[in-house]
XYZ file of N, CA and C in Angstrom:
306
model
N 112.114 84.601 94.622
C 111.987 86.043 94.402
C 111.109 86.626 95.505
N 111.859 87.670 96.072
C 110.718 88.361 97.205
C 110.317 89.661 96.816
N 109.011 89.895 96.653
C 108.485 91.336 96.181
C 108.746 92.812 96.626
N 108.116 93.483 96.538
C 107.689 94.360 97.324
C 107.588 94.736 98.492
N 108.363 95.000 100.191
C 107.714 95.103 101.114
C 106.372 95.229 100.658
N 105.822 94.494 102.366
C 104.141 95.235 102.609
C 102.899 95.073 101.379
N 103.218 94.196 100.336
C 102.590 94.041 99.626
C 101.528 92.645 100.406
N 101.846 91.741 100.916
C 101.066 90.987 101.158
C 100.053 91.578 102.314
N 100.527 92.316 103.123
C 99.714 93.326 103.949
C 98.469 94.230 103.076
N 99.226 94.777 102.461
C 98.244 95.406 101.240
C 97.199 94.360 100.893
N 97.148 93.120 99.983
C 96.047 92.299 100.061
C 95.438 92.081 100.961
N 96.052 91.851 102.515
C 95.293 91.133 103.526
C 94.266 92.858 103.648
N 94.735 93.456 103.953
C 93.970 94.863 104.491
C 92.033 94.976 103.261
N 92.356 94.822 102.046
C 91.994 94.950 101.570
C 91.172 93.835 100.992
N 91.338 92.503 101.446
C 90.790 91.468 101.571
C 89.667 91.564 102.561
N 90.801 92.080 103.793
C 89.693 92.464 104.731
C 88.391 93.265 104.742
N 88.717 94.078 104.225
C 87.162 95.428 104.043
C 86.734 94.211 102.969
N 86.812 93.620 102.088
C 85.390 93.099 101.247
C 84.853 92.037 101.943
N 85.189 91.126 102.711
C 84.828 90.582 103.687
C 83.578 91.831 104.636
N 84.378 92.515 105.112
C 83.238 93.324 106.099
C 82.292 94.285 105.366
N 82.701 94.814 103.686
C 81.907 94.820 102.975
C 80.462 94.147 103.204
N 80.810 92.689 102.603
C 79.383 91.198 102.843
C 78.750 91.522 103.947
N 79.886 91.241 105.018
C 78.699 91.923 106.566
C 77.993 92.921 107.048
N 78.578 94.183 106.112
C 77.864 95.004 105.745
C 76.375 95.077 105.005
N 76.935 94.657 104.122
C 75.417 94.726 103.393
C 74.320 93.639 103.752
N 74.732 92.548 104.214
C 74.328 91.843 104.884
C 73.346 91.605 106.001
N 73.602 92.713 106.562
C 72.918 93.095 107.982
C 71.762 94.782 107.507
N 70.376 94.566 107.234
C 69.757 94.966 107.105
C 69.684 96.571 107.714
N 69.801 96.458 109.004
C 70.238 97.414 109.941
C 71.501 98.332 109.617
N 72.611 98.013 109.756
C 73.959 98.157 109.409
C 73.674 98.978 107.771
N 73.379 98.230 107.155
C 73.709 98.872 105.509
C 72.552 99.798 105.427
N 71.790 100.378 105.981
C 70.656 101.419 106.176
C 71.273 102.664 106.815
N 71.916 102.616 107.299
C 72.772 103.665 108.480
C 73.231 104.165 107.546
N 72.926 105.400 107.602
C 74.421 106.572 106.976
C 75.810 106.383 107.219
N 75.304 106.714 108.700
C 76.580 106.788 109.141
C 77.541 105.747 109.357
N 77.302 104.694 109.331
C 78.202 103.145 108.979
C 78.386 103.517 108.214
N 77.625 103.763 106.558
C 78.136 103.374 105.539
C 78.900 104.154 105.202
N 79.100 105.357 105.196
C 79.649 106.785 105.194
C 81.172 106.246 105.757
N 80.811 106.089 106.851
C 82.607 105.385 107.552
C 83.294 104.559 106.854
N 82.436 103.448 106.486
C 83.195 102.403 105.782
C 83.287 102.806 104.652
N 82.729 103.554 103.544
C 82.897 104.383 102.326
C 84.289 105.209 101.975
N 84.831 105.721 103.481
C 85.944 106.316 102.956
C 86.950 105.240 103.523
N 87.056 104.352 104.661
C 88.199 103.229 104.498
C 88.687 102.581 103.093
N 86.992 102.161 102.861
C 86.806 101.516 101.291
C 87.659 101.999 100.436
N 87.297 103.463 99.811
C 87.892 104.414 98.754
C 89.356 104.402 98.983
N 89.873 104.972 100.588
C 91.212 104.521 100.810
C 91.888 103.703 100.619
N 92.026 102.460 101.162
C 92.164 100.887 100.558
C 92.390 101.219 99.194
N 91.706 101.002 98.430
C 91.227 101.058 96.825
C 92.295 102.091 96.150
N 92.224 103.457 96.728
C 92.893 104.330 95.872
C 94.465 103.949 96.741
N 94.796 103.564 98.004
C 96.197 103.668 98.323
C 96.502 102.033 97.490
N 96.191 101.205 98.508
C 96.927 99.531 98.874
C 96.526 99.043 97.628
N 95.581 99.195 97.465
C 94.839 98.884 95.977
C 95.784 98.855 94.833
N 95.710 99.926 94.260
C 96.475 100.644 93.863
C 97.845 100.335 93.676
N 98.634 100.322 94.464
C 99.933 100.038 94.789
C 100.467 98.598 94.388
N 99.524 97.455 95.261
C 99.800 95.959 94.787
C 99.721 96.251 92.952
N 98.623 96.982 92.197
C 98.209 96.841 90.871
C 100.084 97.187 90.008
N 100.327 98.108 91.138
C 101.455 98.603 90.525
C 102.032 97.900 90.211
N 102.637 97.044 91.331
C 103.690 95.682 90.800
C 103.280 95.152 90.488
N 101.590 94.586 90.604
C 101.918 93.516 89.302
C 102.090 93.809 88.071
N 101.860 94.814 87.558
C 101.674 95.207 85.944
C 103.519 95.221 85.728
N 104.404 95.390 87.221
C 105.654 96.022 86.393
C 106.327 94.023 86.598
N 105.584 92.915 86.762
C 105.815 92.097 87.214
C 106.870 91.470 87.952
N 106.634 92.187 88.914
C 107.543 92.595 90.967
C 107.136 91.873 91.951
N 105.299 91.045 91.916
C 104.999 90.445 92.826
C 106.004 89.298 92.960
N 106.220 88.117 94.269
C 106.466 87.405 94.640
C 105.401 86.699 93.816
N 105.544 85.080 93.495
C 104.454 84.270 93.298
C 103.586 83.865 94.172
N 103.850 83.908 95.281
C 102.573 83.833 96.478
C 101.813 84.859 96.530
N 102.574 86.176 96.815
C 101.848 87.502 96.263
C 100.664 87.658 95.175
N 101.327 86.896 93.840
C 100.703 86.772 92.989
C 99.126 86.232 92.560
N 99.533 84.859 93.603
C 98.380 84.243 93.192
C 97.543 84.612 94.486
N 97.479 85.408 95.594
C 96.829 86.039 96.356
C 96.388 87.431 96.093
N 96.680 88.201 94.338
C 96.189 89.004 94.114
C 95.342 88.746 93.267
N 95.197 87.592 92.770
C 94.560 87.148 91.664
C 93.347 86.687 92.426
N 93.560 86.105 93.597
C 92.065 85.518 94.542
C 91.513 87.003 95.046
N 92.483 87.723 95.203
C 91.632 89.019 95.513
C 90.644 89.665 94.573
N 91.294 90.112 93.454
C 90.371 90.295 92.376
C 89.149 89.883 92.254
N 89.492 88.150 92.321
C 88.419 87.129 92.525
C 87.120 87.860 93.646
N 87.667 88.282 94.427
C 86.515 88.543 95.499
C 85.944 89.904 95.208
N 87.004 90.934 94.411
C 86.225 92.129 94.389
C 85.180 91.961 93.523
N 85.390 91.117 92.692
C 84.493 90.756 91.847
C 83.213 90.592 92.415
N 83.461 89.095 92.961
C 82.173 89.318 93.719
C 81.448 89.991 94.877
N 82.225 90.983 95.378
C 81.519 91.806 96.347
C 81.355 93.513 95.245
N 81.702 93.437 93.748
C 81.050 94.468 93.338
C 79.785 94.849 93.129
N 78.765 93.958 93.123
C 77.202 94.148 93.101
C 77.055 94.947 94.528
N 77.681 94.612 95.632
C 77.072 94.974 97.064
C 77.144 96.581 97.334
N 78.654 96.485 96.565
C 79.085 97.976 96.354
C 78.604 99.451 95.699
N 78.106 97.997 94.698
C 77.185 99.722 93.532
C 75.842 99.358 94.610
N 75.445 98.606 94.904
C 74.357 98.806 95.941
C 74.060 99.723 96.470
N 75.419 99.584 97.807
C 75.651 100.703 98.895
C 76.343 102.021 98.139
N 76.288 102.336 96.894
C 76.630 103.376 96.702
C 78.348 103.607 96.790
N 79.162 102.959 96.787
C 80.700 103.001 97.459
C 81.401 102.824 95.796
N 82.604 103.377 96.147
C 83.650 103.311 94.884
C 83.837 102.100 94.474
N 84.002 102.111 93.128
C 84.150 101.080 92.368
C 86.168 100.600 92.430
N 86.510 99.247 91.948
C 87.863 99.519 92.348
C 88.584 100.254 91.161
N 89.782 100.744 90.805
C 90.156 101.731 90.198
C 91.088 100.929 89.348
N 91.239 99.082 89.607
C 91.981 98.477 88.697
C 91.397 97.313 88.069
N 91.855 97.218 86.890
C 91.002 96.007 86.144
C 90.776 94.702 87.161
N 89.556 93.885 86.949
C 89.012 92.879 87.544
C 88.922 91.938 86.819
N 88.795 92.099 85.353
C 89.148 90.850 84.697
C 90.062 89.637 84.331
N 89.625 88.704 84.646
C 90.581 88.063 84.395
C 91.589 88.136 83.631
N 93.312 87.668 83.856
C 93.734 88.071 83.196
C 94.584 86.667 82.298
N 95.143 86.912 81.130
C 95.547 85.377 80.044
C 96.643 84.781 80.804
């Protein structure tokens, strides 16, 4: 079964910012700046409210590919743990459930 165009793009993109999220907050300097964080605040929100968003779509209408699948499920995995960094820096929360699911 093949999904969705562009859905695995969608994870990678969005894989990506929580990754640079960590390096973000990470770097003492960097996560003090307005203006970094301000920049990366609206990629963030973007991501989140578009690609975000969108992958959540298919999976709920269950459309992912199974590779898809279990690469949205490791994603989750990570927003998870890069949500502490987030309410930190002040940045949007994600807009789809994070809990594990049965």
């Amino acid at each position: 079964m093949s999904g969705p165009p562009g859905i695995a793009r969608d994870i990678a993109l969005v894989g990506a910012a929580a990754r640079e999220l960590r390096e973000l907050a990470a770097d003492p300097e960097r996560s003090w700046s307005g203006d970094e964080v301000y920049d990366f605040s609206i990629r963030w929100g973007t991501l989140l409210m578009g690609r975000l968003q969108r992958v959540e779509h298919y999976h709920r209408r269950g459309e992912l590919a199974p590779e898809d699948e279990r690469a949205y499920r490791a994603l989750k995995q990570e927003l998870r743990e890069v949500l502490p960094l987030a309410d930190r820096l002040g940045l949007g929360r994600p807009p789809v459930p994070l809990d594990e699911e049965p």
